[in-house]
Amino acid sequence: MPKVKNHIFLFCLIFFVTFLLSAIATCSAEAKSAEAGFKKCIECHPEIQKEMSQKGKHEPFKKYQCSSCHNPHASNYEHLIKDEIGALCKSCHKGKKGSFDKKQSHSPFEKGKCLKCHSPHSSKNPKLLTKKGEQLCLGCHTDKEMFSKKNRHDPVKKGNCLSCHSHHTSDYEELTKKSPEQICVKCHTVKKKKTEKSHLYYPVQGADCISCHNPHGSNRGSLIKENLHKPFAGKKCTQCHNSSKSADPLSMKSKGMSVCITCHPSVKEDFRKVNTHIGEGVFCTNCHSPHASDETHLKKAKEKKICTTCHQDTKERLKDKNNKHKHPSVMEGKCTDCHRPHGSDFELLYKTDEISACVECHKRHASFTHPVGKNTIDPRSKGEIGCATCHNLMGSPYDFALRFDQKKQLCIQCHKGY
Amino acid sequence: MYRKINFVIIVLILFLIMPTSAFCRAKGVVKHLTSITGNKEIGRFGLPGGLFFDENKNRLYFTDTTNGRILAFDADFKYISEFTGGGALTSPTSIVKDSNGKFFVAEPAKGHILKIDIGRKSIKPINFSAVPGANPVHPGNMAVDSKDHLYIVDKANQRILLFDSNSNFKKNIPVKESRGLIDVKVDKAGRIYALSVIDGSICVYDDQGNFLLKFGSRGADKGEFDFPTSLAVDRKGLIYVTDQHKNKILVFNNKGRFLYAFSQLGWREGRLHRPSFIYINNSGRIFIVDRANTRISVFE
């Protein structure tokens, strides 16, 4: 019996050693073959050799595996890569623990434009980044005004964007690493006497600091945003809120929209319309900041962002690559160029009737255009022909944001005889 | 031999036909019946508002909001008459009628609901003084149940106001479970259906206003909404929702499961462009305010 056992052991040992040797031989043969392939590539692409000298190298590049990303013969994509960049990168880089599946995505990441930030072969910077630190971010985020204010937040001064922001995805707006209520208290404490005093002893624990403070910089002290609501500027908190000493200091003194309408009575009429953005409670604060803002009319954020918070499908439609022709106001996110933000008696909260709204800017079209208006009938719907009969201003694949290709389908929608 | 081949062919055909017919039944067959548009006789429609089908008189009533009038059509959709209330109507939107023949017309621009008793030649706003709330009532769409109770969407307080058959305020039904309340309907059993546009949800309450069910969401997937604007319940309990931006009607069963959608963006009859309101009568006819096409599209 021991002899049989010895034989089995010997057999296993021989099998294991043979397997190991053959694996090593295969790997080394593959490596040699890859290196030979790489040499073949640099015969025509000598500039790539230089990239080999960089400190950080992409793993396949390091192993001379050009064909892991490129097809040497033919491809539908530039540089003979095997797939669209985003899909190609994500075939290996899948993200740890669902880190790529969060609610918010960095625009280049979402569009699969990985090379906006990363070099595909090698880089002197970590993570194969094309530039170092804040230089990379500021390459696209060029709003100089934002970063050149008199007073700047410490991480901004140090160019440490990633101390607050995530680079690929986040569950929070502006790709912040934590929620608005948690991100600031990571470094700042609100339980200090100085902080309590500056907030006039109103409890601010758990508040969204960014609603009043600009996290990048401000010309005002304590990074307070530029435009202030009058009672806030005058430290007259009790004009709207209960006293800081009361049992419920943050509650409002009056109910619902009357908090705002008391001082802004003309706005009340804006909401007495057929179509309005009226809501429950103090609904004005759905769009406006009651304290401070960097936007005009104390808007909470840029117009496009405010509107697409609720109009989510419009946000998606604006992103649609097929809809490359849009009205300039749509592209610039100036929704209120055409729509009333409070209320309107016209469809889609237009400023006025559709034709008058368009002619306000497109003056030439008032006298020279395809007949539109009251005496023109769309033979398909039997309704009046307007500008939006032919144009889809929110986005279209066709020139002039037309609903159909003007060379093929547009005119024959109605003019059947041609 | 031929018998065997014939048998196999018949079995194969049956296999092909059965799932197709089952699929058709599951999808429901909704056909476009007609469209009602403006014409020389009644003039062009302005901004279309709401509509209501009177089962007793077999008449369709439609509010032409910017022209400040109510238009009446017979069962064959032929124009009967218009009503302006001698100028009392300025911009009527939602319209309903109770079993006693009284009309209720929403005028959100004036913040009231007009009760119109044509027999007595009386037009009076409903009294909102007993209605509590943080904001003044901003009336939206309405519904009437079999007991002539009136349900009014109050957009400014995210709730449904319930008035009895004498137009006395009874109670609030707060729609706490969602955001952006836009429409209300009541089915034969008295269940209340509330549609909210911001989160794209439908909340169902029993006849006492107790919450029963919530379903629906916004998104690009099948059965999700882009921008829901109105809902209706048919006699089988199926729930139809107009989607203004998908230009479709989405149909759900009474448990909230998406079944199918019909129509699509278009200008020709049977297609929709920004549908804004839906009403289904007892005989199963589906009336849709096809707002951007300025017409009423009728399906069945």
XYZ file of C-alpha atoms in Angstrom:
718
model
C 0.000 0.000 0.000
C 2.719 2.589 0.855
C 4.244 1.852 -2.585
C 0.985 2.691 -4.313
C 0.770 5.933 -2.301
C 4.337 6.841 -3.308
C 3.467 6.253 -6.949
C 0.411 8.517 -6.734
C 2.444 11.246 -5.039
C 5.197 10.950 -7.658
C 2.647 11.084 -10.478
C 1.016 14.214 -9.033
C 4.375 15.901 -8.541
C 5.448 15.177 -12.129
C 2.082 16.429 -13.440
C 2.283 19.643 -11.391
C 5.886 20.404 -12.395
C 5.102 19.707 -16.061
C 2.045 21.957 -15.887
C 4.026 24.745 -14.200
C 6.841 24.547 -16.722
C 4.464 24.553 -19.671
C 2.568 27.554 -18.202
C 5.802 29.488 -17.717
C 6.899 28.550 -21.237
C 3.561 29.668 -22.676
C 3.674 32.970 -20.782
C 7.202 33.668 -21.801
C 6.375 32.706 -25.403
C 3.342 35.036 -25.301
C 5.455 37.818 -23.807
C 8.088 37.298 -26.483
C 5.418 37.237 -29.153
C 3.818 40.431 -27.702
C 7.208 42.137 -27.598
C 7.846 41.070 -31.171
C 4.407 42.447 -32.119
C 5.175 45.690 -30.327
C 8.480 46.013 -32.226
C 6.520 45.560 -35.420
C 4.156 48.358 -34.345
C 6.888 50.853 -33.474
C 8.511 50.309 -36.865
C 5.789 52.590 -38.206
C 4.849 54.343 -34.927
C 8.260 55.240 -33.437
C 6.759 58.000 -31.274
C 5.158 55.306 -29.129
C 8.608 54.132 -27.986
C 9.017 57.443 -26.138
C 5.821 56.813 -24.237
C 7.361 53.612 -22.927
C 9.825 55.715 -20.930
C 7.062 57.354 -18.846
C 6.746 56.380 -15.202
C 3.114 55.320 -15.252
C 2.118 52.850 -17.934
C -1.211 51.314 -18.869
C -1.018 47.604 -18.035
C -1.529 46.252 -21.589
C 0.902 48.870 -22.939
C 3.467 47.849 -20.338
C 3.130 44.259 -21.547
C 3.437 45.286 -25.207
C -0.133 44.112 -25.794
C -1.120 46.671 -28.434
C -3.769 44.328 -29.772
C -5.689 44.297 -26.499
C -7.049 47.722 -27.506
C -6.158 48.071 -31.208
C -7.044 45.944 -34.176
C -3.949 45.791 -36.400
C -5.953 45.355 -39.608
C -9.178 47.317 -39.645
C -11.630 49.039 -37.334
C -14.668 51.287 -37.397
C -12.961 53.613 -34.951
C -10.125 56.108 -35.037
C -6.633 54.788 -34.256
C -7.924 51.318 -35.141
C -9.260 50.818 -31.636
C -11.548 47.841 -31.132
C -14.602 49.701 -29.805
C -15.755 53.166 -28.813
C -13.385 54.508 -26.175
C -15.874 54.406 -23.307
C -16.963 50.840 -24.031
C -13.368 49.737 -24.612
C -12.156 51.116 -21.268
C -15.154 49.774 -19.388
C -14.550 46.284 -20.776
C -11.703 46.034 -18.228
C -12.357 48.935 -15.811
C -15.722 47.986 -14.384
C -15.582 50.083 -11.200
C -15.354 48.776 -7.676
C -18.533 47.800 -5.787
C -20.926 49.569 -8.167
C -18.935 52.796 -8.067
C -19.827 53.422 -11.726
C -23.571 53.056 -11.119
C -24.290 56.147 -9.054
C -26.929 58.788 -9.711
C -24.633 61.520 -11.029
C -21.843 61.112 -13.561
C -19.024 63.368 -14.680
C -19.925 64.443 -18.210
C -16.839 62.945 -19.981
C -17.343 59.693 -18.067
C -21.008 59.558 -19.035
C -20.211 60.254 -22.670
C -17.431 57.651 -22.649
C -14.768 60.280 -23.318
C -12.200 58.743 -20.961
C -9.328 60.295 -22.909
C -10.458 63.775 -21.814
C -8.661 63.040 -18.543
C -6.580 59.888 -19.073
C -3.727 59.009 -21.446
C -4.242 55.630 -23.086
C -0.593 54.519 -23.051
C 1.408 56.218 -20.342
C 1.702 59.357 -18.281
C 4.041 60.990 -15.800
C 0.965 61.628 -13.614
C -0.759 59.084 -11.420
C -3.798 57.201 -12.787
C -2.520 57.990 -16.298
C -3.989 61.486 -15.981
C -3.139 63.859 -18.801
C -2.430 66.738 -16.418
C -1.667 67.124 -12.786
C -4.145 68.007 -10.038
C -6.326 71.053 -10.563
C -4.739 71.795 -13.963
C -6.695 68.859 -15.310
C -10.028 70.066 -13.870
C -9.494 73.692 -14.837
C -8.863 72.614 -18.429
C -12.637 72.237 -18.840
C -14.020 74.094 -15.816
C -12.839 77.411 -17.149
C -15.153 79.721 -15.190
C -12.297 81.956 -14.066
C -14.652 84.143 -12.071
C -15.544 81.179 -9.894
C -11.964 80.543 -8.875
C -10.603 84.093 -8.766
C -12.752 85.627 -6.056
C -11.190 87.708 -3.318
C -11.733 84.992 -0.746
C -11.165 81.406 -1.786
C -11.906 78.128 -0.045
C -8.745 76.428 1.147
C -8.962 73.335 -1.121
C -9.493 75.695 -4.098
C -6.357 77.616 -3.189
C -4.442 74.337 -3.032
C -5.997 73.037 -6.245
C -7.364 70.090 -4.327
C -10.645 69.598 -6.209
C -10.929 65.958 -5.181
C -11.126 66.810 -1.501
C -14.824 67.625 -2.113
C -15.635 66.171 -5.557
C -15.603 62.652 -6.958
C -14.096 62.291 -10.410
C -16.309 59.672 -12.077
C -19.633 59.309 -10.303
C -21.429 60.329 -7.146
C -24.813 60.004 -5.524
C -24.883 63.759 -5.004
C -25.286 66.846 -7.174
C -22.060 68.453 -8.459
C -20.355 65.087 -7.899
C -19.698 65.940 -4.247
C -18.330 63.131 -2.127
C -21.005 63.544 0.522
C -24.480 65.058 0.765
C -24.802 68.871 1.005
C -25.582 68.450 4.712
C -22.497 66.314 5.369
C -19.784 67.545 3.041
C -18.829 70.756 4.894
C -18.888 69.340 8.407
C -16.208 66.902 7.287
C -13.746 69.742 7.970
C -15.822 72.482 9.647
C -17.649 72.260 12.938
C -20.821 74.266 13.561
C -20.676 73.794 17.304
C -18.166 76.609 17.748
C -19.139 79.800 19.551
C -17.975 81.917 16.605
C -20.082 79.912 14.154
C -23.107 80.025 16.417
C -22.776 83.788 16.788
C -22.369 84.375 13.065
C -25.610 82.464 12.478
C -27.310 84.688 15.067
C -27.812 81.635 17.284
C -30.159 79.917 14.826
C -29.471 76.161 14.781
C -27.688 75.336 11.536
C -26.664 71.791 12.317
C -27.708 69.550 9.437
C -28.306 72.529 7.154
C -27.205 72.739 3.523
C -24.307 75.207 3.941
C -23.958 75.627 0.162
C -27.359 77.306 0.005
C -25.694 80.450 1.436
C -21.950 79.869 1.094
C -20.084 79.476 -2.167
C -17.797 76.469 -1.698
C -15.254 77.834 -4.191
C -14.941 81.495 -3.364
C -16.654 84.798 -2.837
C -15.876 88.493 -2.636
C -17.823 88.493 0.613
C -16.461 87.300 3.941
C -17.128 83.737 5.102
C -17.643 82.829 1.428
C -21.228 84.146 1.571
C -22.774 84.279 -1.905
C -22.876 87.618 -3.724
C -26.609 88.492 -3.901
C -28.416 88.716 -0.589
C -32.097 88.714 0.266
C -32.776 92.048 1.964
C -33.886 90.663 5.358
C -30.857 88.332 5.338
C -28.483 91.195 4.523
C -30.015 93.264 7.329
C -29.843 90.320 9.755
C -33.617 90.608 10.120
C -34.255 86.887 10.346
C -37.445 87.430 12.318
C -39.034 89.092 9.309
C -39.675 85.557 8.024
C -38.640 83.167 10.848
C -39.546 82.811 14.491
C -37.066 84.199 16.998
C -33.876 82.183 17.543
C -34.911 81.827 21.182
C -38.290 80.311 20.372
C -39.020 76.593 20.625
C -39.158 76.272 16.842
C -36.796 78.979 15.589
C -36.527 77.880 11.937
C -40.276 77.725 11.309
C -41.878 80.506 9.315
C -43.902 83.279 10.871
C -46.701 82.965 8.345
C -48.094 80.145 6.232
C -47.245 79.051 2.696
C -46.626 81.513 -0.103
C -47.713 84.464 2.067
C -44.196 84.385 3.571
C -42.947 85.713 0.231
C -46.052 87.424 -1.184
C -46.302 89.824 1.779
C -43.258 91.688 0.461
C -43.563 90.658 -3.224
C -47.291 91.173 -3.890
C -46.973 91.577 -7.664
C -45.768 87.992 -7.956
C -49.166 86.795 -6.759
C -50.677 87.820 -10.093
C -48.099 85.720 -11.967
C -49.624 82.664 -10.353
C -53.180 83.640 -11.238
C -52.806 82.121 -14.701
C -54.114 79.114 -16.593
C -50.743 77.332 -16.440
C -48.517 77.948 -13.436
C -45.638 76.538 -11.461
C -47.631 76.862 -8.255
C -46.894 74.274 -5.582
C -47.526 73.512 -1.957
C -46.128 75.349 1.061
C -43.514 78.054 0.489
C -43.105 76.851 -3.080
C -41.098 79.968 -4.069
C -38.086 78.301 -2.484
C -38.343 75.479 -5.031
C -36.485 77.837 -7.379
C -35.301 80.787 -5.278
C -32.900 80.928 -2.365
C -34.418 82.772 0.591
C -31.010 83.902 1.859
C -28.189 84.289 -0.656
C -27.356 83.369 -4.212
C -24.779 84.000 -6.904
C -27.537 84.122 -9.515
C -29.904 86.951 -10.433
C -33.324 87.069 -8.730
C -31.788 84.918 -5.984
C -32.233 81.854 -8.152
C -31.079 78.694 -6.421
C -28.858 77.665 -9.308
C -28.368 78.262 -13.025
C -31.694 78.375 -14.864
C -31.173 75.122 -16.755
C -30.376 73.257 -13.566
C -33.428 74.599 -11.739
C -35.762 73.707 -14.605
C -34.366 70.253 -15.304
C -34.596 69.303 -11.629
C -38.304 68.692 -12.294
C -38.270 68.475 -16.105
C -36.073 65.390 -16.051
C -37.172 64.109 -19.436
C -36.182 67.437 -20.991
C -32.754 67.032 -19.398
C -32.394 63.636 -21.071
C -33.689 64.998 -24.383
C -31.107 67.782 -24.308
C -28.360 65.207 -23.846
C -29.529 63.146 -26.823
C -26.709 63.097 -29.362
C -29.185 62.775 -32.256
C -30.796 66.111 -31.423
C -27.767 68.146 -32.423
C -29.740 71.108 -33.812
C -31.300 73.152 -31.025
C -32.497 76.695 -30.514
C -29.574 78.796 -29.159
C -31.490 79.590 -25.960
C -31.942 75.856 -25.395
C -28.224 75.250 -25.850
C -27.373 78.070 -23.449
C -29.913 76.810 -20.915
C -31.889 80.068 -21.034
C -35.338 78.547 -20.589
C -36.920 81.870 -19.615
C -36.098 83.362 -23.039
C -39.304 81.663 -24.192
C -41.065 80.353 -21.067
C -42.460 82.247 -18.104
C -41.088 80.848 -14.846
C -44.175 81.614 -12.732
C -47.263 81.337 -14.884
C -48.780 82.008 -18.268
C -52.105 81.862 -20.080
C -50.384 80.243 -23.057
C -49.435 76.649 -23.704
C -46.147 75.434 -22.221
C -45.946 78.641 -20.175
C -44.880 80.579 -23.277
C -44.342 84.319 -22.764
C -46.958 85.049 -25.371
C -48.547 83.162 -28.247
C -46.106 80.961 -30.120
C -45.744 83.086 -33.259
C -45.353 86.399 -31.414
C -42.753 84.823 -29.129
C -40.660 83.682 -32.106
C -41.071 86.880 -34.117
C -39.794 88.886 -31.146
C -36.289 87.794 -32.182
C -36.829 86.438 -35.691
C -38.191 89.742 -36.986
C -37.654 88.997 -40.686
C -39.911 85.989 -40.379
C -42.801 88.273 -39.411
C -43.167 89.340 -43.041
C -41.342 86.666 -44.962
C -42.050 83.076 -44.157
C -44.234 80.120 -44.984
C -47.767 81.329 -44.158
C -48.454 80.897 -40.451
C -51.138 82.022 -38.038
C -54.888 82.350 -38.000
C -55.715 81.886 -41.664
C -53.446 78.927 -42.264
C -54.539 75.389 -41.656
C -52.330 72.356 -41.241
C -54.073 69.806 -43.494
C -52.977 66.984 -41.199
C -54.366 68.213 -37.884
C -56.780 70.909 -39.190
C -55.176 73.218 -36.639
C -53.362 76.480 -37.267
C -49.834 76.402 -38.608
C -47.308 77.888 -36.227
C -43.518 78.011 -36.068
C -43.411 74.797 -34.022
C -45.357 73.008 -36.745
C -42.086 72.678 -38.671
C -39.471 73.427 -35.986
C -38.752 71.461 -32.841
C -36.784 73.997 -30.858
C -35.828 71.625 -28.060
C -33.736 69.546 -30.424
C -33.809 67.875 -33.797
C -31.446 65.873 -35.991
C -32.144 68.290 -38.870
C -30.871 71.757 -39.831
C -32.701 74.749 -38.316
C -34.171 72.332 -35.737
C -36.711 71.220 -38.339
C -38.968 68.309 -37.496
C -38.149 66.541 -40.757
C -35.349 66.640 -43.308
C -36.065 69.716 -45.443
C -34.725 68.001 -48.575
C -36.858 64.908 -48.239
C -39.796 64.774 -45.895
C -40.642 68.182 -44.509
C -42.683 69.830 -47.281
C -44.405 66.690 -48.493
C -45.934 66.230 -45.048
C -48.618 68.643 -46.250
C -47.854 69.296 -49.931
C -48.755 65.835 -51.114
C -48.790 66.615 -54.839
C -45.022 67.003 -55.090
C -49.105 10.276 -45.289
C -50.908 13.414 -46.522
C -53.192 13.221 -43.494
C -50.201 13.267 -41.193
C -48.657 16.240 -43.012
C -51.967 18.116 -42.896
C -52.256 17.429 -39.176
C -48.731 18.749 -38.519
C -49.430 21.877 -40.584
C -52.682 22.553 -38.698
C -50.942 22.118 -35.347
C -48.155 24.482 -36.424
C -50.645 27.096 -37.607
C -52.511 26.833 -34.304
C -49.263 27.339 -32.420
C -48.556 30.438 -34.498
C -52.055 31.889 -34.191
C -52.683 31.269 -30.506
C -49.873 33.387 -29.051
C -50.589 36.167 -31.597
C -54.255 36.375 -30.637
C -53.383 36.156 -26.958
C -50.896 38.979 -27.466
C -53.513 41.092 -29.242
C -55.951 40.640 -26.384
C -53.287 41.490 -23.874
C -52.370 44.652 -25.721
C -55.956 45.776 -26.195
C -57.212 47.130 -29.455
C -57.741 50.855 -29.363
C -58.999 52.378 -32.599
C -59.199 56.006 -33.532
C -62.833 56.945 -34.083
C -62.859 60.609 -34.996
C -61.384 64.015 -34.273
C -63.214 67.187 -33.343
C -61.552 70.336 -34.619
C -62.485 73.953 -35.021
C -64.261 74.937 -38.231
C -66.067 77.824 -39.889
C -69.225 77.202 -37.883
C -67.651 77.231 -34.430
C -64.447 79.084 -35.192
C -60.968 77.878 -34.414
C -60.221 76.478 -30.974
C -57.964 78.475 -28.709
C -56.004 76.737 -25.960
C -58.029 73.586 -25.260
C -58.919 72.935 -21.618
C -60.866 69.941 -20.299
C -63.888 67.911 -21.316
C -66.742 65.932 -19.826
C -69.230 63.455 -21.281
C -72.779 63.729 -19.938
C -74.152 60.172 -19.864
C -77.737 61.331 -19.259
C -77.912 63.630 -22.241
C -75.286 61.865 -24.362
C -73.430 65.098 -24.836
C -69.803 66.064 -24.859
C -68.774 69.363 -23.247
C -65.416 70.924 -23.982
C -63.801 74.076 -22.574
C -62.117 76.319 -25.121
C -59.983 78.092 -22.538
C -58.568 81.132 -24.326
C -61.867 81.787 -26.123
C -63.698 81.732 -22.766
C -66.446 79.316 -23.813
C -67.891 75.842 -23.366
C -68.792 73.944 -26.534
C -71.404 71.187 -26.576
C -71.433 68.292 -29.061
C -73.994 65.522 -29.506
C -73.368 61.771 -29.408
C -72.295 61.892 -33.064
C -69.882 64.715 -32.199
C -71.887 67.291 -34.107
C -71.707 70.799 -32.715
C -74.811 71.864 -30.767
C -74.054 75.165 -29.082
C -71.592 77.310 -27.176
C -71.913 78.833 -23.730
C -69.984 81.865 -22.532
C -72.139 82.751 -19.528
C -72.578 86.237 -20.941
C -68.894 86.876 -20.444
C -68.795 85.261 -16.989
C -66.354 82.664 -18.288
C -62.883 84.118 -18.807
C -60.521 81.179 -19.079
C -62.348 77.952 -18.195
C -60.223 74.826 -17.885
C -61.688 71.753 -16.183
C -65.405 70.971 -16.526
C -67.749 68.432 -14.879
C -71.522 68.101 -14.570
C -73.519 66.483 -11.775
C -76.607 64.290 -12.168
C -78.871 67.319 -11.526
C -77.486 69.085 -14.568
C -75.292 71.589 -12.743
C -71.952 72.373 -14.352
C -68.778 73.047 -12.405
C -66.087 74.916 -14.299
C -62.590 75.663 -13.009
C -61.139 79.124 -13.547
C -57.606 78.852 -12.104
C -56.737 82.351 -13.290
C -59.433 83.649 -10.945
C -58.845 81.046 -8.274
C -62.407 79.748 -8.247
C -64.815 77.066 -9.433
C -67.999 78.337 -11.054
C -71.210 76.471 -10.374
C -73.468 76.940 -13.380
C -77.170 76.171 -13.105
C -78.479 76.849 -16.595
C -82.126 76.176 -15.616
C -81.992 78.878 -12.950
C -79.668 81.062 -15.007
C -77.279 81.170 -12.100
C -73.468 81.331 -12.203
C -71.784 81.489 -8.809
C -68.355 80.576 -7.501
C -68.196 77.733 -4.963
C -67.528 79.030 -1.486
C -63.946 78.243 -0.446
C -64.138 80.165 2.843
C -64.443 76.952 4.887
C -61.398 75.420 3.227
C -58.343 75.572 5.500
C -54.791 75.572 4.170
C -51.445 77.316 3.946
C -52.063 78.687 0.454
C -55.212 80.026 -1.210
C -56.889 77.297 -3.276
C -55.535 77.016 -6.827
C -58.157 74.856 -8.559
C -57.121 72.367 -11.209
C -58.920 69.359 -12.669
C -62.128 68.008 -11.155
C -64.177 64.817 -10.928
C -67.720 63.955 -9.808
C -68.716 60.634 -8.211
C -72.024 58.770 -8.349
C -73.244 60.661 -5.242
C -72.604 64.003 -6.927
C -69.635 64.681 -4.657
C -67.190 67.074 -6.282
C -63.424 66.425 -6.151
C -61.112 69.349 -6.942
C -57.332 69.267 -7.388
C -55.800 72.033 -5.261
C -52.351 72.484 -6.786
C -51.285 75.055 -4.206
C -51.721 72.628 -1.313
C -51.072 69.190 -2.908
C -54.500 67.903 -1.967
C -57.919 66.987 -3.275
C -60.846 69.031 -1.943
C -64.083 67.160 -1.444
C -67.432 68.987 -1.638
C -70.832 67.374 -1.064
C -73.739 67.478 -3.522
C -74.818 70.851 -2.080
C -71.349 72.262 -2.748
C -70.465 72.390 0.934
C -66.846 71.676 1.782
C -66.537 68.215 3.352
C -62.838 67.470 3.729
C -59.293 67.464 2.338
C -57.578 64.420 0.940
C -53.870 65.309 1.184
C -51.788 63.618 -1.530
C -48.704 63.382 0.672
C -47.231 60.413 -1.123
C -46.232 62.340 -4.264
C -45.301 65.739 -5.764
C -47.011 67.941 -8.351
C -50.671 66.891 -8.133
C -52.295 67.495 -11.519
C -55.393 65.327 -12.018
C -58.095 63.400 -10.176
C -60.692 60.843 -11.235
C -63.139 58.659 -9.300
C -64.210 55.173 -10.421
C -67.621 53.535 -10.011
C -66.652 52.010 -6.666
C -65.734 55.444 -5.349
C -61.975 54.872 -5.429
C -60.069 58.123 -5.947
C -57.140 58.262 -8.375
C -54.638 61.137 -8.071
C -51.947 61.782 -10.677
C -48.799 63.728 -9.781
C -46.544 65.012 -12.512
C -43.221 65.650 -10.777
C -42.646 62.121 -9.564
C -44.948 60.615 -12.208
C -47.022 58.656 -9.726
C -50.617 57.579 -9.381
C -51.989 57.332 -5.842
C -55.208 55.411 -5.250
C -57.440 56.071 -2.226
C -60.640 54.384 -1.084
C -63.941 56.288 -0.980
C -63.054 57.545 2.504
C -59.728 58.952 1.323
C -57.591 56.210 2.871
C -54.419 55.491 0.936
C -54.497 52.166 -0.919
C -51.815 52.059 -3.580
C -49.117 54.060 -5.315
C -47.500 53.218 -8.632
C -45.744 54.829 -11.593
C -42.505 56.697 -12.043
C -40.759 58.954 -14.492
C -38.048 57.562 -16.715
C -37.218 56.226 -20.141
C -38.213 52.598 -19.536
C -41.387 50.932 -20.760
C -44.327 51.940 -18.599
C -42.495 54.959 -17.173
C -43.602 58.518 -17.831
C -41.860 61.440 -19.453
C -44.454 63.985 -18.371
C -47.856 62.616 -17.319
C -50.705 65.108 -17.528
C -54.041 63.373 -16.995
C -55.631 60.040 -16.112
C -58.911 58.196 -16.563
C -60.348 54.871 -15.401
C -62.479 52.707 -17.698
C -65.372 50.455 -16.662
C -63.000 47.455 -16.363
C -60.828 49.360 -13.928
C -57.957 49.924 -16.369
C -56.114 53.184 -15.794
C -55.199 55.332 -18.800
C -52.578 58.092 -18.462
C -51.719 60.744 -21.052
C -48.014 61.447 -21.435
C -47.529 64.912 -22.884
C -43.933 64.368 -23.975
C -44.102 60.722 -25.035
C -47.260 61.639 -26.973
C -48.790 58.348 -25.904
C -51.467 56.937 -23.649
C -50.097 54.418 -21.157
C -52.491 51.797 -19.825
C -52.154 50.055 -16.439
C -54.238 47.430 -14.675
C -55.880 48.183 -11.335
C -52.794 46.935 -9.487
C -50.567 49.388 -11.319
C -48.956 46.929 -13.722
C -48.163 48.479 -17.077
C -50.071 46.756 -19.873
C -49.542 48.657 -23.105
C -49.384 52.086 -24.726
C -51.088 53.467 -27.781
C -50.713 56.304 -30.285
C -47.568 58.276 -31.008
C -46.323 61.742 -31.942
C -48.043 62.979 -35.065
C -50.369 65.453 -36.663
C -52.607 63.126 -38.638
C -55.761 61.707 -37.089
C -55.127 59.036 -34.508
C -51.812 60.505 -33.513
C -51.161 62.897 -30.676
C -49.133 66.019 -30.022
C -48.833 66.956 -26.364
C -52.043 65.307 -25.076
C -53.167 67.153 -21.959
C -56.424 65.590 -20.760
C -58.274 62.271 -20.952
C -61.850 61.219 -20.185
C -63.476 57.807 -20.700
C -67.266 57.512 -20.830
C -69.452 54.555 -19.793
C -69.513 53.093 -23.286
C -65.715 52.964 -23.314
C -65.042 55.881 -25.632
C -61.759 57.591 -24.891
C -61.730 61.372 -25.343
C -58.313 62.998 -25.471
C -57.558 66.698 -25.511
C -54.810 66.728 -28.145
C -53.569 70.112 -27.101
C -50.820 70.985 -29.613
C -52.977 69.656 -32.462
C -55.813 71.834 -31.085
C -58.413 69.087 -31.332
C -60.256 66.391 -29.428
C -59.255 62.910 -30.521
C -61.786 60.161 -29.874
C -60.721 56.525 -29.588
C -62.637 53.390 -28.659
